[in-house]
Short mmCIF file of C-alpha atoms and ligand atoms in Angstrom, two decimals:
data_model
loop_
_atom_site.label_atom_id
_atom_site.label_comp_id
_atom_site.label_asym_id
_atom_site.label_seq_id
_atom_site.Cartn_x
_atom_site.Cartn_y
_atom_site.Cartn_z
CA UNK A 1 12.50 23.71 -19.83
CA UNK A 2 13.91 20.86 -17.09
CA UNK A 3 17.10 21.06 -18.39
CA UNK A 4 19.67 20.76 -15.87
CA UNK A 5 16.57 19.76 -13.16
CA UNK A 6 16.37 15.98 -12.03
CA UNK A 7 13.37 15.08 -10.33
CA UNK A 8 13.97 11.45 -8.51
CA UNK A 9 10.82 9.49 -7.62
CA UNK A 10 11.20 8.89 -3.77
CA UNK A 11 14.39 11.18 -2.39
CA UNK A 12 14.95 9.29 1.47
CA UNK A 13 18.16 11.04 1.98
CA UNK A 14 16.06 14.84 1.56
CA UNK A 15 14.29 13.02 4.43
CA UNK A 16 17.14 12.05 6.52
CA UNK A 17 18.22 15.63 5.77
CA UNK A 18 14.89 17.39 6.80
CA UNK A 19 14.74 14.71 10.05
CA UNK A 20 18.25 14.65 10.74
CA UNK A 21 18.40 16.03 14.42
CA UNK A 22 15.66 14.40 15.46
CA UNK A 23 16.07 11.30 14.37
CA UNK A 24 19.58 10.48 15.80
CA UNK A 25 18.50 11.31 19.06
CA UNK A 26 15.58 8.71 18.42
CA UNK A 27 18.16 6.29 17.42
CA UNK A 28 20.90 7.75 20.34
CA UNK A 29 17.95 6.58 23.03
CA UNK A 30 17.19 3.30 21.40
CA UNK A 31 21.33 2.26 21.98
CA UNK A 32 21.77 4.22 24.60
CA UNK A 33 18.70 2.30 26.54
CA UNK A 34 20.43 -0.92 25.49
CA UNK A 35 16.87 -3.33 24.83
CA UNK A 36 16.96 -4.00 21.17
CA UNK A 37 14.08 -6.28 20.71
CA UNK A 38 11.08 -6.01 22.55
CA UNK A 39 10.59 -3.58 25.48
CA UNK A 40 8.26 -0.26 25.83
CA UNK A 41 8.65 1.45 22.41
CA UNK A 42 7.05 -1.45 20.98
CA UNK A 43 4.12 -1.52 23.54
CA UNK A 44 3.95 2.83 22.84
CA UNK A 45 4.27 1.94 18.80
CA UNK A 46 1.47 -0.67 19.46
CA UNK A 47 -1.29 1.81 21.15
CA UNK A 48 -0.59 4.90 18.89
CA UNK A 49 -0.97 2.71 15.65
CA UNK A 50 -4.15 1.29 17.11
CA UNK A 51 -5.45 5.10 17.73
CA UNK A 52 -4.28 5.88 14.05
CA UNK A 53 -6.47 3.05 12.66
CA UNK A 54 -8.71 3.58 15.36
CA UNK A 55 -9.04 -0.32 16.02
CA UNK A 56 -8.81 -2.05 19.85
CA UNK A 57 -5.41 -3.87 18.51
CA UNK A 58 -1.92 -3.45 16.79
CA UNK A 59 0.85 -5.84 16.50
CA UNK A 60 3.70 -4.79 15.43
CA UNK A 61 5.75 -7.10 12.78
CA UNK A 62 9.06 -7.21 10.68
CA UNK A 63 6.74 -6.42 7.25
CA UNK A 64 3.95 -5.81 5.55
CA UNK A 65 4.36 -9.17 3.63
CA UNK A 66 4.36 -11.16 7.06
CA UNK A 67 1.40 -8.79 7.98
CA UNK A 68 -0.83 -10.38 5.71
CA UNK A 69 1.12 -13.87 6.18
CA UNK A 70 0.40 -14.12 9.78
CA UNK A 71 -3.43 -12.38 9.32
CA UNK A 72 -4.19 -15.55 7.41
CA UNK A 73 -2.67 -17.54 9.55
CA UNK A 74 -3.99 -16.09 12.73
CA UNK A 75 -7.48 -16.51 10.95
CA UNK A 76 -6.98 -20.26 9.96
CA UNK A 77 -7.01 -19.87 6.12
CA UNK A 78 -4.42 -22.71 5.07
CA UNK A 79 -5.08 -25.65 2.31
CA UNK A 80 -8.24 -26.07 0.75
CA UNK A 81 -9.21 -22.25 1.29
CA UNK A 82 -9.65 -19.74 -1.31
CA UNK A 83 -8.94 -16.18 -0.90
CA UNK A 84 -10.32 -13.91 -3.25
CA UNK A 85 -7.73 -10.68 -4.50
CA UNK A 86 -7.41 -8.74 -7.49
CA UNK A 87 -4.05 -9.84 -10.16
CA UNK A 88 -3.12 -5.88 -9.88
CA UNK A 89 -0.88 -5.58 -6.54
CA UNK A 90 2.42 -6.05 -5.40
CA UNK A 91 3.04 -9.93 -5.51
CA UNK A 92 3.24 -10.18 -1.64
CA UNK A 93 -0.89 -10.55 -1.34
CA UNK A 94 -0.91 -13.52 -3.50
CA UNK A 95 2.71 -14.68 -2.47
CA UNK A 96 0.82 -14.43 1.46
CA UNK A 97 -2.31 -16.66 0.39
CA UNK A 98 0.24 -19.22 -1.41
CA UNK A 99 2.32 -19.29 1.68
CA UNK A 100 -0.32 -20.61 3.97
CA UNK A 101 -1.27 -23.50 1.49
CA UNK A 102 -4.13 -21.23 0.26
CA UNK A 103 -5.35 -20.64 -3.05
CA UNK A 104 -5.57 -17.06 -4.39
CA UNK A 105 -8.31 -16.83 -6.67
CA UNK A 106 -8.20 -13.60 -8.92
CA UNK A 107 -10.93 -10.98 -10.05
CA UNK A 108 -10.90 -8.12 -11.94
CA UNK A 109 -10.62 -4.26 -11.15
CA UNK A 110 -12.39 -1.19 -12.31
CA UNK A 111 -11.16 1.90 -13.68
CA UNK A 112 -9.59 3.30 -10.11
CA UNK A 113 -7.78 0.02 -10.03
CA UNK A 114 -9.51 -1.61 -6.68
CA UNK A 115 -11.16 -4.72 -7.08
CA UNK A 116 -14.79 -4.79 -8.48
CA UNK A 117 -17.05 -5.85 -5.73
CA UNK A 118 -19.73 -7.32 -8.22
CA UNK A 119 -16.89 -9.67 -9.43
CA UNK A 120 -15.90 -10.43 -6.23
CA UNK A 121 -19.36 -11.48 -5.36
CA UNK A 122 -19.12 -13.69 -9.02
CA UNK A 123 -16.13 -15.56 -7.63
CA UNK A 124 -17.70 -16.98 -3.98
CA UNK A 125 -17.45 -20.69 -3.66
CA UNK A 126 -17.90 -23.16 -1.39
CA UNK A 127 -14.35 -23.01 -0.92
CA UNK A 128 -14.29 -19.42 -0.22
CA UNK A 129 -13.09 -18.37 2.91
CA UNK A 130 -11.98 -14.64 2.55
CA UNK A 131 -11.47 -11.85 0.97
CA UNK A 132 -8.21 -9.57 0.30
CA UNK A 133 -8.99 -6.20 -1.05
CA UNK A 134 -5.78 -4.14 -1.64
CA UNK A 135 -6.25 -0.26 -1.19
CA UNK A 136 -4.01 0.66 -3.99
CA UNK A 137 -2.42 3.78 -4.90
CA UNK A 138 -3.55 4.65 -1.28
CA UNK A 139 -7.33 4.69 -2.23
CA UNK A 140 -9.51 2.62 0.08
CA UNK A 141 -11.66 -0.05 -1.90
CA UNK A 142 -15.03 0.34 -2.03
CA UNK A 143 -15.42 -1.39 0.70
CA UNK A 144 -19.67 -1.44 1.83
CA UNK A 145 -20.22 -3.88 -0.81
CA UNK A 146 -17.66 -5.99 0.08
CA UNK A 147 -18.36 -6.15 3.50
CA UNK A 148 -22.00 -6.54 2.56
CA UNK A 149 -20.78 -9.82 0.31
CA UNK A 150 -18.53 -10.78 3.32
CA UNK A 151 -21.48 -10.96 6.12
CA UNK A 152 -23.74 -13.22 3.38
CA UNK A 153 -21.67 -16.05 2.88
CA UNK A 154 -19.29 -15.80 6.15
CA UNK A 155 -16.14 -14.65 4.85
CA UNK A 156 -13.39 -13.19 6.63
CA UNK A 157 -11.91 -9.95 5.05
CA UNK A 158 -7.97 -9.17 5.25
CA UNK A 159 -7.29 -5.86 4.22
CA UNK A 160 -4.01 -4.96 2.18
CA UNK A 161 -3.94 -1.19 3.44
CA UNK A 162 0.35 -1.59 2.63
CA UNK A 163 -0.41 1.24 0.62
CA UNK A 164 -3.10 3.59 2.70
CA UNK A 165 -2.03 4.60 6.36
CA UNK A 166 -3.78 7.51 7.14
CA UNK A 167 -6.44 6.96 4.15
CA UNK A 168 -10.33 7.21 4.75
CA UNK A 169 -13.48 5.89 3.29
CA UNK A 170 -16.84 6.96 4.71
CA UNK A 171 -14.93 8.70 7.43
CA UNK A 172 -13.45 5.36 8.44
CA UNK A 173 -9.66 5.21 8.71
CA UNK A 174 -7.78 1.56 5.81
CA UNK A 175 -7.25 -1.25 7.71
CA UNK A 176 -10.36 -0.79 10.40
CA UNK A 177 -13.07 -2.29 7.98
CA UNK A 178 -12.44 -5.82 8.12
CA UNK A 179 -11.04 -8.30 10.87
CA UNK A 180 -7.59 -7.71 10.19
CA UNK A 181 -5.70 -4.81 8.58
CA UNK A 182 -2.23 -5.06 7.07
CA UNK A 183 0.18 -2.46 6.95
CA UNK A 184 3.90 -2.24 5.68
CA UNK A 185 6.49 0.48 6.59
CA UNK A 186 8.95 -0.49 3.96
CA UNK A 187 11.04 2.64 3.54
CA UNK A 188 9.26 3.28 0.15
CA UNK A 189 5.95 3.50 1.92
CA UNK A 190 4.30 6.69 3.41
CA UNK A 191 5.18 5.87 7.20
CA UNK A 192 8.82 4.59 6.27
CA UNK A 193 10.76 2.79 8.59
CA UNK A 194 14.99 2.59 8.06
CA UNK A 195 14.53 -0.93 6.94
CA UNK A 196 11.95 -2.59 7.03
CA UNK A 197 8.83 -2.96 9.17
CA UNK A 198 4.86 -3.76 9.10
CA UNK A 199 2.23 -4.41 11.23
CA UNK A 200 -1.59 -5.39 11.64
CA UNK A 201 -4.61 -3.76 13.15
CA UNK A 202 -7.63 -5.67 14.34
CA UNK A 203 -10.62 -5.23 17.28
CA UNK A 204 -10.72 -9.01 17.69
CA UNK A 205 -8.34 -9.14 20.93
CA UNK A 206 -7.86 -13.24 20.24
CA UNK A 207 -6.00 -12.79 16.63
CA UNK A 208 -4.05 -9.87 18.24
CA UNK A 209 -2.82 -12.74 20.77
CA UNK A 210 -2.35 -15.21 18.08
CA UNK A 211 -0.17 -13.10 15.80
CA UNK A 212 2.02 -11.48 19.11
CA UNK A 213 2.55 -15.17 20.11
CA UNK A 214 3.44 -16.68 16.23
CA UNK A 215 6.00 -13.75 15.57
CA UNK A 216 7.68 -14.88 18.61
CA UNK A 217 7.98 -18.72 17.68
CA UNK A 218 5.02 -18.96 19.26
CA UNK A 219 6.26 -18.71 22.56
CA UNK A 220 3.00 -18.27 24.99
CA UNK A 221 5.10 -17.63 28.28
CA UNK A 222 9.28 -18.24 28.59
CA UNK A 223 9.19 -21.67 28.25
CA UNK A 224 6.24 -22.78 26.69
CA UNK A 225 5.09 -23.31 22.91
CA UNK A 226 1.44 -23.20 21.97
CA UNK A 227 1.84 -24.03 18.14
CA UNK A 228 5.59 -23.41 16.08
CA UNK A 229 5.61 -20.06 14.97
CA UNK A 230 8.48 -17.91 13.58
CA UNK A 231 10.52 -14.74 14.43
CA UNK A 232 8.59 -11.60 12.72
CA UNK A 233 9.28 -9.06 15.51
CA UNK A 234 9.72 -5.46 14.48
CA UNK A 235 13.24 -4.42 15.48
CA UNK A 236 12.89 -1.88 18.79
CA UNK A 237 15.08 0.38 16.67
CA UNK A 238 12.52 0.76 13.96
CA UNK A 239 9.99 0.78 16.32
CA UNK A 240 11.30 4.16 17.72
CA UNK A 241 12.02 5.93 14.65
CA UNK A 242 8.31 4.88 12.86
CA UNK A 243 6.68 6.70 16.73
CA UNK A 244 8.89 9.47 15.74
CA UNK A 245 7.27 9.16 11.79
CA UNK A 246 3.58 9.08 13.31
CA UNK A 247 4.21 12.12 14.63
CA UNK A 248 4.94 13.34 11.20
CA UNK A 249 2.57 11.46 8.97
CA UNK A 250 0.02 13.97 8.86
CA UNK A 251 2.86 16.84 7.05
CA UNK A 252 3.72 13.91 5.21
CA UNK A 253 0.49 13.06 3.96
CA UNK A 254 -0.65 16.68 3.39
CA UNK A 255 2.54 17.49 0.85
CA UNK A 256 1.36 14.49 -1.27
CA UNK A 257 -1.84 15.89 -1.42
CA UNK A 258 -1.57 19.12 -2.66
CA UNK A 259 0.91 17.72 -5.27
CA UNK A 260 -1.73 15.85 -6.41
CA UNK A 261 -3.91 18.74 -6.15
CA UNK A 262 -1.77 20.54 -8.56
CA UNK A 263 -1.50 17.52 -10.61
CA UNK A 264 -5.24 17.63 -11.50
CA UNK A 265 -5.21 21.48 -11.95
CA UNK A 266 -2.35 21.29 -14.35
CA UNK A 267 -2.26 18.13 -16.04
CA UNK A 268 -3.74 17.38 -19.33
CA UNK A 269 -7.05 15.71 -19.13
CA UNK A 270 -5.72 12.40 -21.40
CA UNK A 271 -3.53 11.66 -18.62
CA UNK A 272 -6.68 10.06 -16.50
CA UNK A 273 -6.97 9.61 -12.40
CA UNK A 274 -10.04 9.16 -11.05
CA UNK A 275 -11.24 11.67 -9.27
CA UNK A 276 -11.36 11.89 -5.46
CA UNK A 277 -15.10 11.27 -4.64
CA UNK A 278 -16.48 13.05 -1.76
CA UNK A 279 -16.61 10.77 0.91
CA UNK A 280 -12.79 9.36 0.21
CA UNK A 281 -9.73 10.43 1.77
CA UNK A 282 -6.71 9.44 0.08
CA UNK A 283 -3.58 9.45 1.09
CA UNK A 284 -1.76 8.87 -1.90
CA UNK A 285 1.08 6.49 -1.91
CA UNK A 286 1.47 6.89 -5.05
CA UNK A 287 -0.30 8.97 -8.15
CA UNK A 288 -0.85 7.06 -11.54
CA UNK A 289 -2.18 8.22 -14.60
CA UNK A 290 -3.65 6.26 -17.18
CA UNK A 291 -2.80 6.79 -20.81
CA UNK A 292 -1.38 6.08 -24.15
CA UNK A 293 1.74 5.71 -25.48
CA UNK A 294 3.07 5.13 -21.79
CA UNK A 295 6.50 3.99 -22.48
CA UNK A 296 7.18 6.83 -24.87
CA UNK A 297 5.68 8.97 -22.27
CA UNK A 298 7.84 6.77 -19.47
CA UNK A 299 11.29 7.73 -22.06
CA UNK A 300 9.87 11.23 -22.44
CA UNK A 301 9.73 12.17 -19.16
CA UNK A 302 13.22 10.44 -18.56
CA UNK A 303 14.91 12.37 -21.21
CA UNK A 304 14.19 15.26 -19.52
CA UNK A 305 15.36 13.93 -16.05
CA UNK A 306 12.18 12.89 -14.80
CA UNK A 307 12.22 9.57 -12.99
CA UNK A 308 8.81 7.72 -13.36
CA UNK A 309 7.51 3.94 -12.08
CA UNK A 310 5.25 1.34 -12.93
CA UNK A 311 3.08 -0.33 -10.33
CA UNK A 312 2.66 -2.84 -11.42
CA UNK A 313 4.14 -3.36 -15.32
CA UNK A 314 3.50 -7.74 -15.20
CA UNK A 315 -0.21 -8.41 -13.44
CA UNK A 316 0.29 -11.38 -11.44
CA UNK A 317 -1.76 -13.76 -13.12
CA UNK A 318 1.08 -13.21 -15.59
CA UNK A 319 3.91 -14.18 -13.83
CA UNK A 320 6.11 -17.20 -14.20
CA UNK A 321 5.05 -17.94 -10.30
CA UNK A 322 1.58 -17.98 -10.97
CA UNK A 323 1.48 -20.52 -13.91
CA UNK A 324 -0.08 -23.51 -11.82
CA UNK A 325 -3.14 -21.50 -10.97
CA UNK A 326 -4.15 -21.67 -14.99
CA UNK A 327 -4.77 -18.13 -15.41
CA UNK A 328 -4.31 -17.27 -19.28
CA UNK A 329 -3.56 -13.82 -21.07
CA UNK A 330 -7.27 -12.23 -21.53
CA UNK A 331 -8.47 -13.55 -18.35
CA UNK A 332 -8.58 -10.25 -16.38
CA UNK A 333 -9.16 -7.34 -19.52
CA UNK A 334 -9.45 -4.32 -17.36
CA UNK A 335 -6.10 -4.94 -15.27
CA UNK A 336 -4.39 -6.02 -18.22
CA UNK A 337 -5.11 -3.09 -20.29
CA UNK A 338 -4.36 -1.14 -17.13
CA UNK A 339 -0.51 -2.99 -16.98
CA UNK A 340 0.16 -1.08 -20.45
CA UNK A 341 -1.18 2.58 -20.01
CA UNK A 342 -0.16 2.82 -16.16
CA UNK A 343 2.33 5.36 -15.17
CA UNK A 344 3.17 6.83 -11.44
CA UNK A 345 4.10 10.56 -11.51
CA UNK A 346 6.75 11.15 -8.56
CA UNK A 347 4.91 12.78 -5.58
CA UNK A 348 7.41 12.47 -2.65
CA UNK A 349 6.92 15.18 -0.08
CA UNK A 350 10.32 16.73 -0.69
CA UNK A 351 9.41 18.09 -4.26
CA UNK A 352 8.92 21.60 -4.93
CA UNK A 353 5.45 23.08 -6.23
CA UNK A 354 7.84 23.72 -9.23
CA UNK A 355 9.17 20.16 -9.78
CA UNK A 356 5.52 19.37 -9.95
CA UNK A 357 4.84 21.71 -12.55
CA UNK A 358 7.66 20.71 -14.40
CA UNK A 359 6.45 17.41 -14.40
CA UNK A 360 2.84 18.15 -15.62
CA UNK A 361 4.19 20.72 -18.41
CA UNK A 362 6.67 18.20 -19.67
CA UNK A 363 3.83 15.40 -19.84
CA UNK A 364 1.05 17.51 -21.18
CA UNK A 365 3.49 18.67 -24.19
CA UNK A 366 4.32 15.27 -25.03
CA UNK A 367 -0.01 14.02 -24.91
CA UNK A 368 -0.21 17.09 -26.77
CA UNK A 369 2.35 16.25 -29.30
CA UNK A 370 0.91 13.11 -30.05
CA UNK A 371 -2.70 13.57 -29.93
CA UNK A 372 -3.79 10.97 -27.19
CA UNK A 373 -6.93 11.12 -27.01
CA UNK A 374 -8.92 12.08 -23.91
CA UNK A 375 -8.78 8.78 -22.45
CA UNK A 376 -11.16 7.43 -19.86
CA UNK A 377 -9.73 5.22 -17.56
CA UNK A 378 -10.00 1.34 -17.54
C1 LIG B 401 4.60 -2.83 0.06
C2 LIG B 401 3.44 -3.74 -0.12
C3 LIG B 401 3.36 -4.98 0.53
C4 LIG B 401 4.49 -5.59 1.28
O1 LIG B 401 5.02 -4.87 2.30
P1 LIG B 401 6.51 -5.19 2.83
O2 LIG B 401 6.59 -4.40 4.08
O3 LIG B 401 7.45 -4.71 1.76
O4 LIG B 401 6.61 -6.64 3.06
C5 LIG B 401 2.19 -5.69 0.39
N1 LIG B 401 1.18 -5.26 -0.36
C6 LIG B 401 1.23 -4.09 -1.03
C7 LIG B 401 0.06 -3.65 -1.83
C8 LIG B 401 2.37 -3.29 -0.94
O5 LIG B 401 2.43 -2.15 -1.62
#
């Protein structure tokens, strides 16, 4: 049925072959205008991701993980401080926290993998001094609660939208909730740069000032240094070729969605996504189902050339790295059991409405093979 068809996850060169015209004359005007770092495509970058995330401020940075880094930083979170993030994400939230002398402290998710807001309101201290939801998958945390936990004991909140440009929640666009947003345009994410790339979003014009001065060794004129910073600037060559991608973004966005759409038409209902609720907007970085047997699934679907991921197989309360914080096995049920029945379908905007199909036939036959049962998710 997919013989002789291989369906890749992500696909970048189909990208650099849809783009290609375009995007050498982006790169043609960077080198040809001879200012490599700095200059007026990262002031033009600046304003149109600050209209995207419809927030007074954007700062553009070398990655999502020094997004978050310098958010903390700019916000004074250092030792002594707890920051409270869910075990699930990609180890750069918690590697940010640790990296400022913080202390991540974990809670558990529910069944669409965002953090639970009541257990987020369990784990307040006195030590507490923000909070780090991660919009995973692409899907915006629920995010009224934890604002509303936020405003009663005086917490900052950092959002880790890595994962959800162009997502909405309430009609609000990731990363404008809280006082800082965090973005990363990683090549793998949905507004790729050619290496990599990130920035924040914020309406507090002081922490904009802060984080433009500490990616800069925190340089406040030529010759003078407010506090030692470091160099996180986002290269003026990326900068041009991610205004050329938010041009795009929309089409981009739009071809992951109506995979997904087709997903949930076709797809077998033990393979379980939450749904979409009506007041979301996701933009779907990536699409994971929930189910059993997920690494015979996983060798199933590779067998028949389909290339699947895991994000993330090892929760990082798990990890070697994370040992000193005492976090045991059992300690976070729901994202554990989540680590073992998670599997990302490929998505990628360069897929055909057949690839898709191919993919939800080949996984349905193999659920239906083995009689999973119509799982719910969690
Ligand atoms: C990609 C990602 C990051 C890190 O972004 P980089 O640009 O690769 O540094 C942080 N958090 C999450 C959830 C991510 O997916």
């Amino acid at each position: 049925m997919t013989a002789n068809r291989r369906i890749p996850y992500v696909d970048l060169a189909a990208q650099y072959r849809e783009e290609r015209a375009e995007l050498l004359a982006v790169v043609e005007r960077v080198l040809a205008g001879g200012s490599y770092i700095g200059g007026t495509e990262i002031e033009a970058l600046e304003q149109e991701f600050a209209k995207l995330c419809e927030t007074r401020e954007a700062v553009a940075l070398n990655s999502g993980t020094d997004a978050l880094f310098l958010g903390l930083r700019a916000l004074g979170i250092g030792p002594g401080d707890e920051v409270i993030t869910p075990p699930n994400s990609f180890v750069a939230s918690t590697g940010a926290i640790v990296q400022v002398g913080a202390t991540p402290v974990f809670v558990d998710v529910q069944a669409d993998q965002n953090v639970d807001p009541a257990k987020v309101a369990a784990a307040v201290t006195k030590r507490t001094r923000a909070i780090m939801p991660v919009h995973l998958t692409g899907r915006i945390c629920d995010m009224d609660p934890i604002l509303e936990i936020a405003r009663r004991h005086g917490l900052a909140v950092i959002e880790d939208a890595a994962q959800a440009i162009g997502s909405r929640y309430h009609g609000k666009p990731s990363g404008s909730f809280g006082e800082i947003g965090c973005f990363s345009c990683h090549p793998l994410k949905n507004l790729n740069a050619c290496g990599d790339a990130g920035f924040v979003v914020t309406n507090d014009a002081k922490l904009a000032q802060t984080i433009r001065s500490l990616r800069n060794h925190g340089l406040a004129g030529r010759d003078s240094v407010d506090q030692f910073g470091l160099v996180s600037r986002m290269d003026t060559l990326q900068a041009a070729i991610l205004r050329y991608r938010v041009s795009r973004l929309p089409s981009i966005v739009e071809r992951r969605r109506k995979h997904v759409a087709l997903y949930r038409k076709l797809l077998h209902p033990a393979a379980f996504n939450p749904p979409e609720l009506p007041d979301e907007f996701i933009a779907y970085h990536t699409f994971v189902i929930q189910t059993d047997r997920r690494d015979e699934l996983k060798a199933h679907l590779a067998a028949n050339g389909i290339e699947t991921a895991i994000h993330y197989p090892v929760p990082i309360h798990l990890q070697p790295a994370a040992a000193r914080l005492g976090y045991g096995r059992g300690a976070f049920p729901v994202c554990e059991r989540q680590a073992g029945r998670i599997l990302t379908l490929p998505i990628h905007p360069w897929l055909s409405e057949s690839d898709v199909a191919a993919v939800a036939q080949t996984t349905n036959q193999f659920l239906a093979d083995n009689r999973c049962p119509l799982a719910q998710g969690a």
